[in-house]
Each structure stands twice: as structure tokens, then as C-alpha cells.
XYZ file of C-alpha atoms in Angstrom:
480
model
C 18.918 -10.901 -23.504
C 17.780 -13.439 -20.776
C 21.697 -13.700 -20.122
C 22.150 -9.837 -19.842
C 19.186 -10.296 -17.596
C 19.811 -13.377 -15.644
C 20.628 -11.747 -12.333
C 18.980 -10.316 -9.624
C 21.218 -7.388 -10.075
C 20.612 -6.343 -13.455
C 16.942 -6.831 -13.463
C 16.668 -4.549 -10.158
C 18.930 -1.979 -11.932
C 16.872 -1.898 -15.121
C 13.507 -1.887 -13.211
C 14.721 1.287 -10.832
C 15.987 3.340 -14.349
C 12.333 2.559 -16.025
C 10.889 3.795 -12.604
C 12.836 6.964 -12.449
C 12.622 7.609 -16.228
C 8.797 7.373 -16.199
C 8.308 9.226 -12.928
C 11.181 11.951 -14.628
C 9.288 12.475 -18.089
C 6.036 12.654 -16.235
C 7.771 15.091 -14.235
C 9.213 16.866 -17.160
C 5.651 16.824 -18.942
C 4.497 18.549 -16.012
C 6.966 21.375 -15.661
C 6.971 22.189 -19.077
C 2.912 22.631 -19.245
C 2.933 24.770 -16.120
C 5.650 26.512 -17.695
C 4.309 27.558 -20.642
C 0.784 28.009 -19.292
C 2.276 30.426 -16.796
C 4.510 32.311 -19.189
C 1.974 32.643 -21.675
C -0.794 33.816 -19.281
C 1.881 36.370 -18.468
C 2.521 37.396 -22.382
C -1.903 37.707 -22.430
C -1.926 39.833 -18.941
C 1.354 41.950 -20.572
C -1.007 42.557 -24.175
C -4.573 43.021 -22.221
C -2.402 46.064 -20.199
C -1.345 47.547 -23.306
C -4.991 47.205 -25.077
C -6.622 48.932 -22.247
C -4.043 51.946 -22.526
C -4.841 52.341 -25.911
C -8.475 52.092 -25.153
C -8.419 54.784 -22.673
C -6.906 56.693 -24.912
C -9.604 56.568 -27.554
C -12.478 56.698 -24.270
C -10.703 60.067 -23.035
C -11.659 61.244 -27.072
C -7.947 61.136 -28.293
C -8.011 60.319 -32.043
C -6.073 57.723 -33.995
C -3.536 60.590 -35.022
C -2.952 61.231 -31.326
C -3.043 57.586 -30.058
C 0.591 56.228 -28.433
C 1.459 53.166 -29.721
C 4.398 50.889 -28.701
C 7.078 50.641 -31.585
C 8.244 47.467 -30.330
C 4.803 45.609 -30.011
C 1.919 45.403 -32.807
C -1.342 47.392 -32.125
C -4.741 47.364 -34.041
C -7.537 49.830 -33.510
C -10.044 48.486 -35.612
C -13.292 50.062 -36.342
C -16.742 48.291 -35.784
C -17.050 47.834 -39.791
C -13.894 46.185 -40.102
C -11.768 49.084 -40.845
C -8.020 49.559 -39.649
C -7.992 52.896 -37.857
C -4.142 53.001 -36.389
C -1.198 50.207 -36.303
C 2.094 50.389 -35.035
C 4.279 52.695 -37.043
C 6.739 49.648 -38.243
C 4.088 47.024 -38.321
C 4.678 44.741 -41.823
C 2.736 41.963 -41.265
C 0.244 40.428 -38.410
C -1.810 37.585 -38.255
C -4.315 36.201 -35.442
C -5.634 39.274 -35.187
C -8.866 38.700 -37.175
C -7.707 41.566 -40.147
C -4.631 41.437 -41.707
C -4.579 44.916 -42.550
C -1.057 46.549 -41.637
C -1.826 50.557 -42.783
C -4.680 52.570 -41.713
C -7.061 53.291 -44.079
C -9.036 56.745 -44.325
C -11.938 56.519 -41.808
C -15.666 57.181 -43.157
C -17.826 60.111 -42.050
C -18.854 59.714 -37.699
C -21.922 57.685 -37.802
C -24.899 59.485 -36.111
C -25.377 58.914 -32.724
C -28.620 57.400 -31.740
C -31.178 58.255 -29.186
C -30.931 56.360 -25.948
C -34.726 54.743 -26.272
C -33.496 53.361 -29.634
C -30.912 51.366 -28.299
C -32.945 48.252 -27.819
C -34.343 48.361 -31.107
C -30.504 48.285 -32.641
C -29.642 45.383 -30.683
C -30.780 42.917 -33.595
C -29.659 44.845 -36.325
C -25.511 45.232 -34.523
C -25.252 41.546 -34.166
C -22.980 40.918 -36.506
C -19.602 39.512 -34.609
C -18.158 42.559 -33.258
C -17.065 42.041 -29.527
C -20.084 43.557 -27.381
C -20.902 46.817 -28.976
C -24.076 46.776 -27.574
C -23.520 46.191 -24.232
C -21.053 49.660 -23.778
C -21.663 52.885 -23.279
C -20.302 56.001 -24.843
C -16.850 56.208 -23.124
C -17.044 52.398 -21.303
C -14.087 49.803 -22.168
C -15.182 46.468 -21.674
C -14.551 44.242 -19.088
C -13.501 41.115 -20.935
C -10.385 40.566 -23.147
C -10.618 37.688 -25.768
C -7.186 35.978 -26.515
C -5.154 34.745 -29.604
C -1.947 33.282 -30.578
C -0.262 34.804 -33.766
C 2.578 36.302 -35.346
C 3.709 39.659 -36.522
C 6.901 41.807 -38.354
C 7.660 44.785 -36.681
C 10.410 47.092 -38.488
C 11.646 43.598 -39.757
C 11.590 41.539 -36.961
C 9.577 38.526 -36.677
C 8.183 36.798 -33.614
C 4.937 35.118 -32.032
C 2.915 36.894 -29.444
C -0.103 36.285 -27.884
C -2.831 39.014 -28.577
C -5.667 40.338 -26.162
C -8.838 41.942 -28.270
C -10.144 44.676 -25.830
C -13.459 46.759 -27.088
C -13.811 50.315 -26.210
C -16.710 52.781 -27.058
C -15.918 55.846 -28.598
C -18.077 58.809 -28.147
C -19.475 59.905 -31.450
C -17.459 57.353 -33.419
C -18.914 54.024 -32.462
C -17.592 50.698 -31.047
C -13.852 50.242 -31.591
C -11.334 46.634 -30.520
C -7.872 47.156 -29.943
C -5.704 44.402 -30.596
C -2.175 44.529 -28.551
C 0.678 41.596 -28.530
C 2.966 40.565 -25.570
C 5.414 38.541 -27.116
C 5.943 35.116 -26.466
C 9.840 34.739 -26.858
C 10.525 35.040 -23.366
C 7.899 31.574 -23.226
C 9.912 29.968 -26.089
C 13.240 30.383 -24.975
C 12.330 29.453 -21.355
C 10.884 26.413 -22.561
C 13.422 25.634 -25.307
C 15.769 26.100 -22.129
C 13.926 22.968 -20.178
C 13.843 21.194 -22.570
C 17.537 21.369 -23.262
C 18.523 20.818 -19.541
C 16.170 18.091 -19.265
C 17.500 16.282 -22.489
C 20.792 16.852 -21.077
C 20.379 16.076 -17.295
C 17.763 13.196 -17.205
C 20.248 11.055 -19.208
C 22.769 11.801 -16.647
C 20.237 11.403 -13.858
C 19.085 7.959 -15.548
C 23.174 6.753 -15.558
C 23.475 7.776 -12.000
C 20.407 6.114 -11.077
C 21.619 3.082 -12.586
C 25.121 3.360 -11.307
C 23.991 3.794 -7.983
C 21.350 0.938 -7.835
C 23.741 -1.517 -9.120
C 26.175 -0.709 -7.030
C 23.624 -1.160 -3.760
C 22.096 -3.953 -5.476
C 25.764 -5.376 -5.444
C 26.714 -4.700 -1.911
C 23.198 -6.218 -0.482
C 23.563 -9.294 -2.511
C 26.926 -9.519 -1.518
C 25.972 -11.945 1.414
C 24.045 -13.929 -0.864
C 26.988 -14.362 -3.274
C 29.079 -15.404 -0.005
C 26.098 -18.004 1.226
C 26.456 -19.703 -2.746
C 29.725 -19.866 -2.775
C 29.588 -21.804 0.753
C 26.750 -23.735 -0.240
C 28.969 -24.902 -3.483
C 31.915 -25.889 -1.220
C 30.345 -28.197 1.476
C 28.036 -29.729 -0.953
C 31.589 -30.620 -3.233
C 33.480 -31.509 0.273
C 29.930 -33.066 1.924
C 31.335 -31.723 5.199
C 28.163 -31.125 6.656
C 29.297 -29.205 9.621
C 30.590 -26.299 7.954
C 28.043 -23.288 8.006
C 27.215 -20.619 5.998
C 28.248 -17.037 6.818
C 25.511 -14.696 8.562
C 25.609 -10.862 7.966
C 24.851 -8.443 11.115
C 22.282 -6.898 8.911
C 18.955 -8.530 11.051
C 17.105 -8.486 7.236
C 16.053 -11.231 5.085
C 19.535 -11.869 3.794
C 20.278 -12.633 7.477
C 17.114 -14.598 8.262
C 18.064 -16.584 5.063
C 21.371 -17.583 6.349
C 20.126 -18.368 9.755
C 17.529 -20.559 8.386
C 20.650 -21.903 5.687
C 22.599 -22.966 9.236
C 19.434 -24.689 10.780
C 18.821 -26.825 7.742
C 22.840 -27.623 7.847
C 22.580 -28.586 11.208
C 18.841 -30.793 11.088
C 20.479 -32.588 7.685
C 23.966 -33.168 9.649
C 21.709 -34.387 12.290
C 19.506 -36.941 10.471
C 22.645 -38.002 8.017
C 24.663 -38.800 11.799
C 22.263 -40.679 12.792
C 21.192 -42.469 9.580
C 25.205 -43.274 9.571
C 24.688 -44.764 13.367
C 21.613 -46.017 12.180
C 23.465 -48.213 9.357
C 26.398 -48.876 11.844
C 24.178 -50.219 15.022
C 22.139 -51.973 12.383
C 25.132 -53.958 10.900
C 26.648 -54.470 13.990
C 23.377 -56.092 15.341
C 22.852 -58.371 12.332
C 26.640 -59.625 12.278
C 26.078 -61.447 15.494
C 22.706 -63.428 14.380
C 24.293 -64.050 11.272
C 27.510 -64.888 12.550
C 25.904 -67.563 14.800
C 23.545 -69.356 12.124
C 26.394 -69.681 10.245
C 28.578 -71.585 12.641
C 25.603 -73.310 13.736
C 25.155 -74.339 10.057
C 28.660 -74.947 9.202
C 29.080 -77.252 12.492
C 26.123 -78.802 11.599
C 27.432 -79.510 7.848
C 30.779 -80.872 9.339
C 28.733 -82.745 12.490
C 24.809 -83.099 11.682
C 24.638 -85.096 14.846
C 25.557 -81.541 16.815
C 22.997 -79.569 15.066
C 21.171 -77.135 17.316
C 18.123 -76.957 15.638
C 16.754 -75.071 18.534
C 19.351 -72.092 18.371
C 19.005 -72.300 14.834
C 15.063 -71.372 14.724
C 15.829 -68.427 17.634
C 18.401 -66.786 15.799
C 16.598 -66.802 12.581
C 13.131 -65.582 14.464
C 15.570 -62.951 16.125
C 16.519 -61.898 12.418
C 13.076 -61.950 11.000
C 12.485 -59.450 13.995
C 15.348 -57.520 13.619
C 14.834 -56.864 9.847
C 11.135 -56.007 10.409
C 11.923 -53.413 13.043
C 14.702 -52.083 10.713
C 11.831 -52.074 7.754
C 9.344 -50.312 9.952
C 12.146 -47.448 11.330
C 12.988 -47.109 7.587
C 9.452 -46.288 6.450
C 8.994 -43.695 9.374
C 11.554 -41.994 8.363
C 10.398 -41.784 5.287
C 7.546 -39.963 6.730
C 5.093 -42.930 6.180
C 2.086 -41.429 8.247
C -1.571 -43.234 9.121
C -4.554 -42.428 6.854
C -6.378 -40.315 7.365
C -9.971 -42.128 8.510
C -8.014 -44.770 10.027
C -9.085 -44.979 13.559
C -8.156 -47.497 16.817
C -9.665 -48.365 20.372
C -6.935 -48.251 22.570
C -8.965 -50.467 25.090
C -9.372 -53.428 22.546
C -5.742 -53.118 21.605
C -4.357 -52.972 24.881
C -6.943 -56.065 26.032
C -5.779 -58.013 22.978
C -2.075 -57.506 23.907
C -2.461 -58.580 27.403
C -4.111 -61.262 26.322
C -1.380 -64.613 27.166
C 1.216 -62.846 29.367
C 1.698 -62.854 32.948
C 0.773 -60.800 35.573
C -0.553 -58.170 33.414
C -3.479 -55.917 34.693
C -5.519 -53.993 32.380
C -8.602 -51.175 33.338
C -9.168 -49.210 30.249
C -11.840 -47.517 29.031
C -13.121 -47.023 25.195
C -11.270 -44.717 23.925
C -10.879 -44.373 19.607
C -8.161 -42.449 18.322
C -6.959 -41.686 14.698
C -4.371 -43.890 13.189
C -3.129 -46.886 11.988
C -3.505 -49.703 14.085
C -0.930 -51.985 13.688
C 0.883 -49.505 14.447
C -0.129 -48.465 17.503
C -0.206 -52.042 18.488
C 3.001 -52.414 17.890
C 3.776 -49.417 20.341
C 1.502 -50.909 22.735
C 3.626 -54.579 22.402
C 6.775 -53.150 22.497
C 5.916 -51.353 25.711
C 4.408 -54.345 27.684
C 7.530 -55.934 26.525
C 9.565 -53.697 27.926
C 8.148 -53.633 30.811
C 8.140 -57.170 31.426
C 11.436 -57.406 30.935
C 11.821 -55.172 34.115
C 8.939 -56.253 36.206
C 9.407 -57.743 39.457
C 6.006 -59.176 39.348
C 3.245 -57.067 38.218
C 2.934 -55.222 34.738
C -0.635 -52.223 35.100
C -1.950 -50.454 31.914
C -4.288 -48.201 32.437
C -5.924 -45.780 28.886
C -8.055 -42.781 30.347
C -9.679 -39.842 28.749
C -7.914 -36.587 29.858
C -9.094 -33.293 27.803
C -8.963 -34.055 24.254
C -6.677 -36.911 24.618
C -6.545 -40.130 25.131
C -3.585 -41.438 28.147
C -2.352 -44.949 27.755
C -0.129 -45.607 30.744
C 1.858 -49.055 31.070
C 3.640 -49.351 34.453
C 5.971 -51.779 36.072
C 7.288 -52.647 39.657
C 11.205 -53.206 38.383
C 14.093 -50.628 39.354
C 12.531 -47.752 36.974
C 14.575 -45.284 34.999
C 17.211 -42.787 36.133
C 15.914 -39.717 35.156
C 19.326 -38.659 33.685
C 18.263 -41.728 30.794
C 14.769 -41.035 30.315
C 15.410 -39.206 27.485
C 18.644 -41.508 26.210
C 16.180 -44.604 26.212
C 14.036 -43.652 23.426
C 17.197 -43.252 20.669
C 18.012 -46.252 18.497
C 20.012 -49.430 19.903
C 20.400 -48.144 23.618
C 20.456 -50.750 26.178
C 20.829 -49.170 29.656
C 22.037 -52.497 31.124
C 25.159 -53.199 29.136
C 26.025 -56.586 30.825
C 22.516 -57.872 29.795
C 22.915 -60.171 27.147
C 21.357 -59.278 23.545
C 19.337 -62.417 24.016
C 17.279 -60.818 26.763
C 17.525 -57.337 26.234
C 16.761 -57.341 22.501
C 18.381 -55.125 19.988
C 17.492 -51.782 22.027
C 15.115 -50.868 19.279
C 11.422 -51.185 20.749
C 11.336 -47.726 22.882
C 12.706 -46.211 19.753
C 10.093 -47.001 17.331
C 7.325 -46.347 20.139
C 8.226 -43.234 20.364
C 8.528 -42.426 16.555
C 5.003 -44.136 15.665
C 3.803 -41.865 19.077
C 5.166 -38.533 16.833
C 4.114 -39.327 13.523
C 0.724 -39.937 15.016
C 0.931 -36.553 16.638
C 0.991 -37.656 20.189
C 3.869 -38.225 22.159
C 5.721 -40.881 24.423
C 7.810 -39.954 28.308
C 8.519 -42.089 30.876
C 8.447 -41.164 34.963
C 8.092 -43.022 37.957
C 4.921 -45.640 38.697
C 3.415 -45.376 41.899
C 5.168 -48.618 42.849
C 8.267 -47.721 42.277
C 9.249 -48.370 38.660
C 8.870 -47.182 34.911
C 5.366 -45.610 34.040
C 5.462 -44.782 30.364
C 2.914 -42.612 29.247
C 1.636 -42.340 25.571
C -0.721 -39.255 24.920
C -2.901 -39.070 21.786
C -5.336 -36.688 20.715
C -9.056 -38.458 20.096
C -10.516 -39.335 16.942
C -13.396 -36.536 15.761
């Protein structure tokens, strides 16, 4: 069953059907309660019509001899005693009528008519069931008709009707009710008819339903079906810079493959440049390495030509190298600060100036939130950047601007063209390409500025300094 069910598909198809079949036997329910209230309100208004004729009859002072009943529908006149005093001609057999009586019998002498004044005093003494006979006068039919569901035989013919009780006073002869039935096969067959049509047609309706929501269903997930199947293929070829297809629908199947292609793209993006990364990083380690070891192996053959000096440099430049690869590697892991962590930018910049040349500092105390070794390691790589291009003066300034905190270090070298201000910050760029690695370093420092700058949600540009050269500008928001 959770198979059979396993798609989107089939569960949207079987949850439309239930809706429709619900909302069609509520439906149903409905239409065949009106129905039959209607029709059988009809069948009660048909016998009331009927009851009153005969009732008129018997006011106008018509006797039961001369009374004109239907053949084809049972009448009563029944007497206020209990007594049958005319029936249909073919009547056989009634019920629901309160007497089951089917033959008239011989009426008793006229009762004597009372005097008006003694009316009230009979009112406790005629209580005994019969439908208001002391509420009429001589001649007056009464207003309400009380309704019954029964049966009768009529010249052999059997059927259900509804029956309206209507009383009449008869002058000289006392109260009389006349029962009359409208039949109620006309009800039957018109709701035996619904019925059938709807146990015939919701079915159908149901299969349609369910033919035509799968077949929707089918077509709108089609895209979806096309996005899996490319989804399967690049991840099995791990050609990253195929992309998914992307219906001209503008709905959530769309937006879904859109947002499919950006995640392509950003994970083609980051595994590129994890692939430079790994290249650059290899290519900057083989030449360290490749030194040491012909230092060492000259050494080994010559110990008297051992450069001891070189040595120690080009191990110190590996230590450095590896810990700059170790730190890149952890922000892209998405190491972040803690949270309470906080810094003075003042004291850090101070204690980096601290020991190197012509290096100006006016800060004031400014704490923001973050890790700070890290920051000082922004704040070091900068001033050694800019060193490295100084003529002869290095300035930092840190200021309060807004919400945030500006660190600014600026040198008096050749600055940046602004067509590489953006190029500078990306991993193992060196802008001066006859510079020798010695000097120029490994072209990591701007890079991991930048990405400790982001991950502490500030961020890192460069422009011109007022005297001429780089200004780089790192902007973090305060500590609360």
C-alpha cells in the first residue's frame, strides 16, 4: 500500500476522489431530503384538497349517501364516536388513518343539538381526542389539517399515501374528520429514480475525477520528473555545469528549477575554486619543499655548504604557508567567532604597530564582536601588505561611523588599479608577477582578510589614500 501510494501522483489522485465523493454523497443526501420533503408536502397539500371537498360537502348538509368520493383515492368520514360513516366504494384495507374500518356502518339516531349557552359547560365533557369539536360551529370546517403516512387497497391495488385528517361540523349531526390520501408513488419512484442515477453516475463521476486529476497531476509533475532525471545524470557524470531544465510556467515548479540552477552554479563555483585552491596550494608548497630538500641533500653530500640560514627561512615560510592554508580551510568550513567574543580594535591595531617602521597609529576605543586572533590576523596581514608597498609611511586610523566601527590602513606606494581592486582579494594573486615569492609572499594575506572581514559580518575594499596609495578599509558593526 505505501508502494501504490509512494508518489505524489497517486496520493493527489486519491485525495481529490475522497474530496469529490464526500462533497457528492453530501450532495446526494441533500437532494434526496429536499426531494422527498417536497414531493411529499405535495402528496399532503393533494389529500388536505380532497378532505376539504368532502367536508364541504357534508357543511352544505349533503349526507354520506350523497357524498362524492374519489374511486381512485381512500376517503374516511368518520363520526365523532368513532364510527365509519362513508369510504371509498373499492376501499379493502387502510391503515394510518386512526380506524381501520373499511365499510360504513349504520349511523345512530342525530344527537340533540344543544343550546348555545351550554356550550361552555360541554367543553370538559367532549374532550376526549376528537380533532377540535369544540372549537367549530354548525357548518365551520376547520382550519388545520393533521397529517399521516399509511397505506391502503383500493379495488386491489396497494400503495402508500400520505393522509390529511380535516374536521368539519355537521349541522344536526355533530363533529365529523374526513380522512383523504394523495398517494405517494409519484415520491417513491422519483426518489427510487435518484437514487438509481446517482448510484450509476457518481461512480462514473468518481472515475472521471480520478482520470482527470491524474492525468493533470502527471502533466504538472512532468517538469519535476525532467529536473530528477537531470539531477541523476550530472551527479553520475559530476559535470557540474550542466543545468537543469526550467518550465515557462512562472510557478513553484519553475522557482524550484531556478533555485536547482543557482545551487548548480554556487557548488560549481566553490568546487572551481576549491580545485584552484588545491592546485595554487601545491604549486606553492613544491617550491619550499623543493628547496629544503636540495638544501638538505647538498648539505648531506657537502655539510661544509650547508645553508643553515635558507634552511630556517624556507621552513618558517612553510610553517606560514600551512597555517594560512589551515586557517582558509576552517573558514570555509564556516568556522565563525563566538558569540560573546568581543575585540578593541585600538589595542589590536597599537599592539601590531608595535616594532615596525614608520607606522602611525590614531585610533580610538572601539570593541567589536569577534574573535580576536582573528581579527588580528586581518589587521597583520594588512600592515604587511602595506609595508610591502610603502614608500615610507604606513597610517591606520579605527573611527566610529554609525553603528560601525572603520579601521583604515593606508600607504604612500603606487596604490591599486582600480580594474584589480576586486582581483586582489582572491586566493594566490600577486599583482606584481616579476616580484619574487620571497618578497611578495604566497598572495594569500588579502584573501583571508577579507574572508575573516565576511564571516564576521563586516566587510573589506580598498581605494585610494590621500597620499596617493592603497587605503584599505575594514567596516565592522560594534559590539552591543
Amino acid at each position: 500500500m505505501r508502494r501504490l501510494f509512494g508518489s505524489v501522483r497517486a496520493r493527489a489522485t486519491l485525495a481529490a476522489t475522497l474530496v469529490v465523493a464526500v462533497a457528492l454523497v453530501a450532495a446526494g443526501a441533500a437532494v434526496l431530503i429536499s426531494l422527498y420533503s417536497n414531493l411529499t408536502e405535495q402528496a399532503g397539500t393533494e389529500a388536505e384538497r380532497t378532505a376539504r371537498e368532502v367536508a364541504a360537502d357534508l357543511a352544505g348538509g349533503r349526507t354520506s349517501d350523497q357524498l362524492s368520493l374519489d374511486d381512485d383515492r381512500p376517503v374516511q368520514v368518520v363520526a365523532e364516536d368513532g364510527t365509519l360513516v362513508a369510504a371509498t366504494e373499492g376501499l379493502e384495507r387502510i391503515s394510518g388513518t386512526g380506524t381501520g374500518v373499511v365499510r360504513p356502518q349504520p349511523q345512530p339516531s342525530a344527537p340533540t343539538t344543544s343550546a348555545p349557552g351550554d356550550d361552555e359547560d360541554d367543553d370538559d365533557d367532549d374532550d376526549d381526542g376528537s380533532t377540535g369539536s369544540t372549537t367549530l360551529r354548525p357548518g365551520e370546517i376547520g382550519e388545520d389539517a393533521s397529517f399521516t403516512d399509511g397505506s391502503a387497497t383500493v379495488d386491489g391495488t396497494t400503495a402508500d399515501y400520505r393522509f390529511a385528517a380535516v374536521p368539519v361540523e355537521v349541522p344536526d349531526r355533530g363533529t365529523f374528520t374526513v380522512y383523504a390520501g394523495g398517494p405517494l408513488a409519484a415520491e417513491q419512484s422519483a426518489v427510487s429514480t435518484a437514487q438509481t442515477v446517482m448510484l450509476i453516475g457518481f461512480p462514473l463521476l468518481l472515475g472521471v475525477v480520478a482520470g482527470v486529476t491524474w492525468l493533470v497531476t502527471r502533466r504538472a509533475l512532468r517538469p519535476v520528473e525532467d529536473i530528477q532525471r537531470e539531477m541523476a545524470e550530472i551527479t553520475a557524470s559530476e559535470d557540474l555545469s550542466r543545468r537543469v531544465p526550467e518550465p515557462d510556467t512562472h510557478d513553484e515548479v519553475a522557482r524550484l528549477a531556478g533555485t536547482t540552477n543557482e545551487t548548480l552554479a554556487a557548488l560549481e563555483t566553490s568546487v572551481e575554486r576549491q580545485r584552484r585552491f588545491v592546485a595554487d596550494a601545491s604549486h606553492e608548497l613544491r617550491s619550499p619543499i623543493a628547496s629544503l630538500r636540495t638544501q638538505l641533500e647538498v648539505a648531506a653530500a657537502h655539510p661544509e655548504l650547508l645553508d643553515l640560514d635558507g634552511a630556517v627561512e624556507d621552513t618558517v615560510r612553510l610553517q606560514r604557508l600551512a597555517a594560512d592554508l589551515l586557517l582558509l580551510a576552517r573558514l570555509d568550513a564556516g568556522e565563525r567567532p563566538i558569540g560573546d567574543a568581543r575585540a578593541d580594535l585600538a589595542a589590536l591595531a597599537r599592539e601590531e604597530a608595535a616594532g615596525r617602521e614608520n607606522v602611525t597609529v590614531r585610533a580610538e576605543s572601539l570593541e567589536v564582536a569577534g574573535s580576536r586572533g582573528q581579527l588580528g590576523r586581518v589587521l597583520a596581514n594588512l600592515l604587511d601588505n602595506a609595508q610591502r608597498h610603502a614608500r615610507s609611511a604606513v597610517t591606520v586610523v579605527v573611527r566610529r561611523e554609525g553603528d560601525r566601527a572603520v579601521l583604515q590602513v593606508a600607504d604612500d606606494g603606487d596604490g591599486v588599479p582600480a580594474a584589480d581592486r576586486e582581483r586582489i582579494f582572491e586566493r594566490f594573486v600577486r599583482l606584481d608577477a616579476a616580484r619574487s615569492r620571497d618578497e611578495g609572499g604566497a598572495g594569500l594575506g588579502l584573501a583571508i582578510a577579507r574572508d575573516v572581514a565576511t564571516r564576521h559580518g563586516g566587510t573589506l575594499t580598498v581605494q585610494d589614500a590621500p597620499a596617493g596609495g592603497a587605503q584599505f578599509e575594514l567596516r565592522l558593526p560594534l559590539a552591543r
